[in-house]
Tab-separated table of C-alpha atoms in Angstrom:
chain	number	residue	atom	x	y	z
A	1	UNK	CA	3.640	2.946	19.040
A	2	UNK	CA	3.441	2.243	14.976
A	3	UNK	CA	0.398	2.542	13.431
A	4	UNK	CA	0.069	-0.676	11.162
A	5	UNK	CA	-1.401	0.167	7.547
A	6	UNK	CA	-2.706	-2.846	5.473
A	7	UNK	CA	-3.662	-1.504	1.759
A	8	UNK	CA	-5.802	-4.417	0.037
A	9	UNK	CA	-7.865	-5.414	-2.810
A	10	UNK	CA	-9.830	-8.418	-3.819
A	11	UNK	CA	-8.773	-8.018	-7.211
A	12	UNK	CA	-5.616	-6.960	-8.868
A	13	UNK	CA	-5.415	-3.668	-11.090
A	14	UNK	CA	-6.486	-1.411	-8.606
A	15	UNK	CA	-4.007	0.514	-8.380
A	16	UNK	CA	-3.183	-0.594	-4.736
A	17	UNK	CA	0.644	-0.338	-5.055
A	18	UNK	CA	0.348	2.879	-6.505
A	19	UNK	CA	-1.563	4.716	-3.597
A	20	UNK	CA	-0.077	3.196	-0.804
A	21	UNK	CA	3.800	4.309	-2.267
A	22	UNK	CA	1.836	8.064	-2.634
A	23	UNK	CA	0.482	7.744	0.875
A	24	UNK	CA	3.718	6.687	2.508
A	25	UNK	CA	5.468	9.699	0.725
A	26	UNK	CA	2.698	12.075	1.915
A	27	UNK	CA	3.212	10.819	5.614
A	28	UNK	CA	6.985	11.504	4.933
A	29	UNK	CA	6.261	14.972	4.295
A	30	UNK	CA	4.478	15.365	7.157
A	31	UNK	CA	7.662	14.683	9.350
A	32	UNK	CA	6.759	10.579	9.560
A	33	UNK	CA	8.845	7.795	9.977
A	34	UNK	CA	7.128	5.412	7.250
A	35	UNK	CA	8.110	1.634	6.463
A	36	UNK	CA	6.418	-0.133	3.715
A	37	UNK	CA	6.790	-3.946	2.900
A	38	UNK	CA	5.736	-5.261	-0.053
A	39	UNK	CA	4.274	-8.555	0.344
A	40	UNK	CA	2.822	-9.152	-3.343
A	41	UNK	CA	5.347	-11.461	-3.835
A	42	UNK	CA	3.995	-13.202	-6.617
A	43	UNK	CA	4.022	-9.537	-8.582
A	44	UNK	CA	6.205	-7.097	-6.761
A	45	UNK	CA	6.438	-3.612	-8.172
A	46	UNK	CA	6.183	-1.291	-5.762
A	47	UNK	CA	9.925	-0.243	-5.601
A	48	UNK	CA	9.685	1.155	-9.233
A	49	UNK	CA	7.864	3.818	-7.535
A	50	UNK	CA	10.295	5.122	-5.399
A	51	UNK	CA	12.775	5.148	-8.789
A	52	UNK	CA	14.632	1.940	-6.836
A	53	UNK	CA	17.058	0.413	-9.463
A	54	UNK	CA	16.365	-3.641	-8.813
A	55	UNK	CA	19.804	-4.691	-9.901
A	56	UNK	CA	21.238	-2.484	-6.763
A	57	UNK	CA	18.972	-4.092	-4.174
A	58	UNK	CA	21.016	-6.933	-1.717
A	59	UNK	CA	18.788	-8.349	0.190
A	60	UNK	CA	14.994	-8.883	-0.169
A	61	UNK	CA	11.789	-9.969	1.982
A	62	UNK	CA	12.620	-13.202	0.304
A	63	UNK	CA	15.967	-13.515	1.782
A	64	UNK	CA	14.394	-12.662	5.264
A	65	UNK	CA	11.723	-15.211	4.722
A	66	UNK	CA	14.488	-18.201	3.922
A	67	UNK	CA	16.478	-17.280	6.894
A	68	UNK	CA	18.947	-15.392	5.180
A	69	UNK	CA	18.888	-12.172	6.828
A	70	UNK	CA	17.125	-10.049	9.546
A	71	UNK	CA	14.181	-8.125	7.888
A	72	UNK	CA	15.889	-4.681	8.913
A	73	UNK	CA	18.841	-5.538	6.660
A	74	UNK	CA	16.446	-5.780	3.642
A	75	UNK	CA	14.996	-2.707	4.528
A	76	UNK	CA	16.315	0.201	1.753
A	77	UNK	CA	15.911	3.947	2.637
A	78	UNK	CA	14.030	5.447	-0.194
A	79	UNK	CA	13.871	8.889	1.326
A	80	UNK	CA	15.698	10.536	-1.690
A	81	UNK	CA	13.285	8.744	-4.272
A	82	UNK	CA	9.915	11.109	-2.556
A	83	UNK	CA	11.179	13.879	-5.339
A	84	UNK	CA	9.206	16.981	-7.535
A	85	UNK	CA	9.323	16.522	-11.188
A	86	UNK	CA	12.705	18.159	-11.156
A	87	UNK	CA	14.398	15.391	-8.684
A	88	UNK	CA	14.335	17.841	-5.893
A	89	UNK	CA	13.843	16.034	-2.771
A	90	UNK	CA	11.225	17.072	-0.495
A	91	UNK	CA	10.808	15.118	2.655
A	92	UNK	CA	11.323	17.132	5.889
A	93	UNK	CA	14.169	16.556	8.336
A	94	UNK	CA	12.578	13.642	10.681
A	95	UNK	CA	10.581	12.335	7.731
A	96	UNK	CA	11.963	8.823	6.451
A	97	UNK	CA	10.802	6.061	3.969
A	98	UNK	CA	12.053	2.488	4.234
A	99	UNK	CA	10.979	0.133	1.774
A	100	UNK	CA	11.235	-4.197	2.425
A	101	UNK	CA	10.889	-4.929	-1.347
A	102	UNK	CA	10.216	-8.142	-2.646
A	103	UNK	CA	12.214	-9.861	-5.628
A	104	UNK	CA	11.496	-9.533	-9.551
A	105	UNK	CA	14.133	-12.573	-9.935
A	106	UNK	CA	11.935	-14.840	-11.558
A	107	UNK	CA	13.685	-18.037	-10.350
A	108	UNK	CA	13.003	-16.674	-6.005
A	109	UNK	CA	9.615	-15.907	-7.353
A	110	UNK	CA	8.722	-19.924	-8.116
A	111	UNK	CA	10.725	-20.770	-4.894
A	112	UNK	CA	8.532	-19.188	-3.260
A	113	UNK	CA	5.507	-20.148	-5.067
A	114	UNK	CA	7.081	-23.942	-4.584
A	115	UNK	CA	8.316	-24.467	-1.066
A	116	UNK	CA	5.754	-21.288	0.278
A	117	UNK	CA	7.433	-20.108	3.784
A	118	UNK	CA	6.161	-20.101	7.450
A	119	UNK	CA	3.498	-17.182	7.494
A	120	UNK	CA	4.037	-16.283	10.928
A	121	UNK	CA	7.618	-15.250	10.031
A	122	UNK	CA	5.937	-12.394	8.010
A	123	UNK	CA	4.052	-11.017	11.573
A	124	UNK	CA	7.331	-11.120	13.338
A	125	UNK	CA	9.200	-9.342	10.529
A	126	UNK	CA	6.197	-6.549	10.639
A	127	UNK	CA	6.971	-6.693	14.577
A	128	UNK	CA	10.252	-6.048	14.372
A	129	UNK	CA	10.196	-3.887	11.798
A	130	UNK	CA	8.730	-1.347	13.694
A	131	UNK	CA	10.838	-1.375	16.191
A	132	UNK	CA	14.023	-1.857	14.489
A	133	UNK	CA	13.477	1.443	12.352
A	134	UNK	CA	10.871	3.097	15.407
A	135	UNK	CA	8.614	3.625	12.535
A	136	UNK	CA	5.567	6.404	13.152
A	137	UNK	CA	3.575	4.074	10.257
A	138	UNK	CA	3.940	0.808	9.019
A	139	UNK	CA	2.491	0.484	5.795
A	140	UNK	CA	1.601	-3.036	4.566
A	141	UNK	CA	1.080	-4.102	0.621
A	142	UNK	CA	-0.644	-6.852	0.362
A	143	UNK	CA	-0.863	-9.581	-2.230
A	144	UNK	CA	-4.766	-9.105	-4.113
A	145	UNK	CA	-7.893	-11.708	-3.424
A	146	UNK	CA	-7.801	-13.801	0.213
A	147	UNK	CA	-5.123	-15.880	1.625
A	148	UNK	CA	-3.330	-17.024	4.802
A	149	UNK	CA	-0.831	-13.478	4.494
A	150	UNK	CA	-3.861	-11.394	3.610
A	151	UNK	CA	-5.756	-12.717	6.927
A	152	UNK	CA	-2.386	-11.685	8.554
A	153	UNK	CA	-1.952	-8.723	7.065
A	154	UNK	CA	-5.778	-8.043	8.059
A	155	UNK	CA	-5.320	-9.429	11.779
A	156	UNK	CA	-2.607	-7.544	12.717
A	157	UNK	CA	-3.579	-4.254	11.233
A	158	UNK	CA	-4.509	-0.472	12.645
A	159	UNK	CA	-6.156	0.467	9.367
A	160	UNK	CA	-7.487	-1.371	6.565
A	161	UNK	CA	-7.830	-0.062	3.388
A	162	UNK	CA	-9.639	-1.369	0.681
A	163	UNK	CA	-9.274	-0.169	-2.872
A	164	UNK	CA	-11.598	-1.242	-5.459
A	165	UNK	CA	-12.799	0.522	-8.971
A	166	UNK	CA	-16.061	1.333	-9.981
A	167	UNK	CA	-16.995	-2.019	-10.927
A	168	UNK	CA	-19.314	-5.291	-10.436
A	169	UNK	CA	-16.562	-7.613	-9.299
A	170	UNK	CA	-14.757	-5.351	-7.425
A	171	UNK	CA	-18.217	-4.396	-5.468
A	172	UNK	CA	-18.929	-8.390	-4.608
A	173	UNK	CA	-14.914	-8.464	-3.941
A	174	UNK	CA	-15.160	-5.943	-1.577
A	175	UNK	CA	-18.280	-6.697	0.353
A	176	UNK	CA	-16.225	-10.496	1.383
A	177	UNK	CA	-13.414	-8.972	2.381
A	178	UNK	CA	-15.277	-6.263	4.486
A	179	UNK	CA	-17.164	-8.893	6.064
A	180	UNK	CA	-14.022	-10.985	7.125
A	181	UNK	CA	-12.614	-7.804	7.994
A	182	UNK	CA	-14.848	-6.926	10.759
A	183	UNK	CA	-14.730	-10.946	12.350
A	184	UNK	CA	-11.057	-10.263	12.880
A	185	UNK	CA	-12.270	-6.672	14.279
A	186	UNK	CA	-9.871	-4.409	12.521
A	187	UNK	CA	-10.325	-1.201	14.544
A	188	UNK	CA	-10.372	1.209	11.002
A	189	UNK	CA	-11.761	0.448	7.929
A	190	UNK	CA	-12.205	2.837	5.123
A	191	UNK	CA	-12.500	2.159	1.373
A	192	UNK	CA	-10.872	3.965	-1.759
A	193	UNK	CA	-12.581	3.759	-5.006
A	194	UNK	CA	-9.612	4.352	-7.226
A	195	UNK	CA	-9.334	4.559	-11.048
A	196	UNK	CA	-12.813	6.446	-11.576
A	197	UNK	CA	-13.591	8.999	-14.933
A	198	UNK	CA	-13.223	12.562	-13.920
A	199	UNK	CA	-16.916	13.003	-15.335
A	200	UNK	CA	-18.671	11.084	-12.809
A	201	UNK	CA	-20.262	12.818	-9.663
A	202	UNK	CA	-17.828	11.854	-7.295
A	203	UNK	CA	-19.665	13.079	-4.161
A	204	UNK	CA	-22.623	10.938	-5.385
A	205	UNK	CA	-20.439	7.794	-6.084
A	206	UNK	CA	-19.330	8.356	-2.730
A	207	UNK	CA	-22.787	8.667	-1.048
A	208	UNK	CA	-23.841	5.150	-3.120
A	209	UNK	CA	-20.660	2.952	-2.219
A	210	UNK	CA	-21.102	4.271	1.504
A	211	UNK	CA	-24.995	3.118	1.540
A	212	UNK	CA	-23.615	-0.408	0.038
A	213	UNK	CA	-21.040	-0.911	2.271
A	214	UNK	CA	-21.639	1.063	5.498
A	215	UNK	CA	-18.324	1.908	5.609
A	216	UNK	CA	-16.457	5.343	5.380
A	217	UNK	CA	-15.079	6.279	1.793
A	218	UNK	CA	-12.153	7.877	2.589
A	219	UNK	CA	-11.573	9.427	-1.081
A	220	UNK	CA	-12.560	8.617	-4.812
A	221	UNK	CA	-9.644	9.006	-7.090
A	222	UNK	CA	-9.570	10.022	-10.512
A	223	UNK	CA	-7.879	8.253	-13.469
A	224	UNK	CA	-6.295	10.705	-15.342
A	225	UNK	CA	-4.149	11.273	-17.974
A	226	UNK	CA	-1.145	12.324	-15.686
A	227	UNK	CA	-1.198	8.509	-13.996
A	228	UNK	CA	-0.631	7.075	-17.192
A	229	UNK	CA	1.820	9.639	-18.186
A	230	UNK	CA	4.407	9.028	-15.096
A	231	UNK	CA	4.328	5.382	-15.800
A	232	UNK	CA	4.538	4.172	-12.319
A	233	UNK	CA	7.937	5.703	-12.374
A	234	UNK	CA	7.380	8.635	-9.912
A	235	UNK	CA	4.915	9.790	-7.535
A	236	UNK	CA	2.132	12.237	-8.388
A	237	UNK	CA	1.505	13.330	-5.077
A	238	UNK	CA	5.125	15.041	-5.084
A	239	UNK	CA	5.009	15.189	-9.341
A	240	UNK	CA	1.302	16.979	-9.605
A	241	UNK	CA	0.642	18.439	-5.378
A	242	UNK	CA	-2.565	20.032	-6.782
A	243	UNK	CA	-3.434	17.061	-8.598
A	244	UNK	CA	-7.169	15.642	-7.664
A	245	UNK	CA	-4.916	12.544	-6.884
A	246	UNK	CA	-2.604	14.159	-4.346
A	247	UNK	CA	-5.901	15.467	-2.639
A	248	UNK	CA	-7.272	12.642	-2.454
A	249	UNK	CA	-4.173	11.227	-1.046
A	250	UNK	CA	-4.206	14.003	1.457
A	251	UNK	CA	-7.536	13.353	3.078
A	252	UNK	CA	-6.844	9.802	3.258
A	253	UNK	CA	-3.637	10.707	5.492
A	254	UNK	CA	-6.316	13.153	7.401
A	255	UNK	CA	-8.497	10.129	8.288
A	256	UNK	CA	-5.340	8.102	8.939
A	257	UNK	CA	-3.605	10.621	11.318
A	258	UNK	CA	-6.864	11.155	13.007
C-alpha cells in the first residue's frame, strides 16, 4: 500500500519544493520506492533539483492531463540525480525516484491557466501512479494558497505537511489550512517551519508554534549559507549529510516511516 505525501504551503517561498525533493531522496536511501508529482503547475521547478535537463523531458503532467499520454509514461527515473557533491550516486539497490514533472514551456503553462483541466484526472493519475511504479511513497507537490487541486491533494493524502517560515502571514496561512485540513480528516499532520536564522532557539520556536497550532512540529530548518550556495541545483541532504538541514530532513522521514 503507498503512503500518499502532500507537501503544502499557504504561501509561496517556503521552500516547499526544496524539502520535499530532499525528503524523497532520503526515503530513497532508505531502500524506498518514491514517486513525486509536481503539481505547481503554474511555477514548476522541482526537476532542477534532481539536475533534470528540461529540454530532454518528453512527456509532462501536462500531456497526461490533455489526454496525451498515460501518467506512467511522463514519469522520469531520477534515481541517478540523488548524488554526493562529487556525482557519486548513492541510492541503495531497491531504492528508486520517479519524478511526474510539470512543463516550464511558457505557452502549456497559459493553456493550462486558460482551458484549466478536469481535477479528478489528477486523483486518478496519483491512483495509478502508485500502482503503475508499486511506489513505497507517493510524494505530492502542491501548488501554494487553497484551490480545487490543493483540497485534492489534501483529501486524498496519508500525510500532510505544512511548511511555513517564521512569519505573520505564514502563521494566519497556516492556521486556515490546518483547519480545512482536519474537516477532510487527513490522518497525519505535522508542520515544518523552514527558512529560520541559525541564532534562534529552535527548541523554543518549536514549543511556541506547537502551543499555536496543536499540531506536531516535525523539524525547524535552518537557512543557511549552504542552501543558497547549491542554488537549487543539488540536494543538501546527499551534498551536506551532517548538515542541520539533512537532520532535519531525517526526523521528518522518522515521523513519516513511523
Amino acid at each position: 500500500m503507498t503512503k500518499i505525501i502532500s507537501t503544502h504551503s499557504y504561501r509561496g517561498g517556503t521552500g516547499k519544493s526544496n524539502l520535499t525533493a530532499n525528503l524523497a531522496a532520503g526515503l530513497a536511501l532508505r531502500g524506498h520506492r518514491v514517486g513525486v508529482v509536481d503539481t505547481d503547475i503554474q511555477s514548476p521547478g522541482i526537476h532542477t533539483l534532481f539536475r533534470v535537463d528540461p529540454h530532454s523531458v518528453r512527456l509532462t503532467l501536462n500531456d497526461y492531463l490533455w489526454g496525451k499520454c498515460g501518467v506512467a509514461e511522463a514519469a522520469i527515473d531520477v534515481t541517478s540525480g540523488v548524488v554526493d557533491g562529487d556525482g557519486t550516486e548513492l541510492v541503495p539497490e531497491g531504492g528508486k525516484v520517479f519524478l511526474v514533472p510539470s512543463s516550464i514551456k511558457t505557452g502549456e503553462i497559459a493553456r493550462i491557466l486558460k482551458e484549466k483541466y478536469d481535477v479528478e484526472d489528477l486523483n486518478t493519475g496519483f491512483q495509478s501512479l502508485c500502482t503503475d511504479l508499486q511506489l513505497d511513497y507517493l510524494m505530492i507537490d502542491t501548488h501554494p494558497g487553497v484551490n480545487e487541486e490543493t483540497l485534492l491533494s489534501i483529501a486524498i493524502s496519508d500525510t500532510l505537511m505544512l511548511i511555513l517560515r517564521p512569519d505573520i502571514q505564514d502563521y494566519q496561512g497556516t492556521a486556515v489550512t490546518l483547519e480545512l485540513a482536519r474537516k477532510l480528516e487527513v490522518p497525519q499532520l505535522l508542520l515544518v517551519v523552514n527558512k529560520v536564522l541559525e541564532t534562534v532557539d529552535f527548541k523554543d520556536l518549536s514549543q511556541r508554534v506547537f502551543s499555536s497550532y496543536r499540531t506536531p512540529v516535525a523539524a525547524i530548518m535552518p537557512l543557511s549559507t549552504e542552501l543558497i550556495h547549491i542554488g537549487s541545483s543539488g540536494l543538501i541532504r546527499t551534498i551536506y549529510p551532517d548538515h542541520m538541514f539533512s537532520q532535519g530532513v531525517e526526523s521528518i522521514i522518522d515521523q513519516i516511516e513511523n
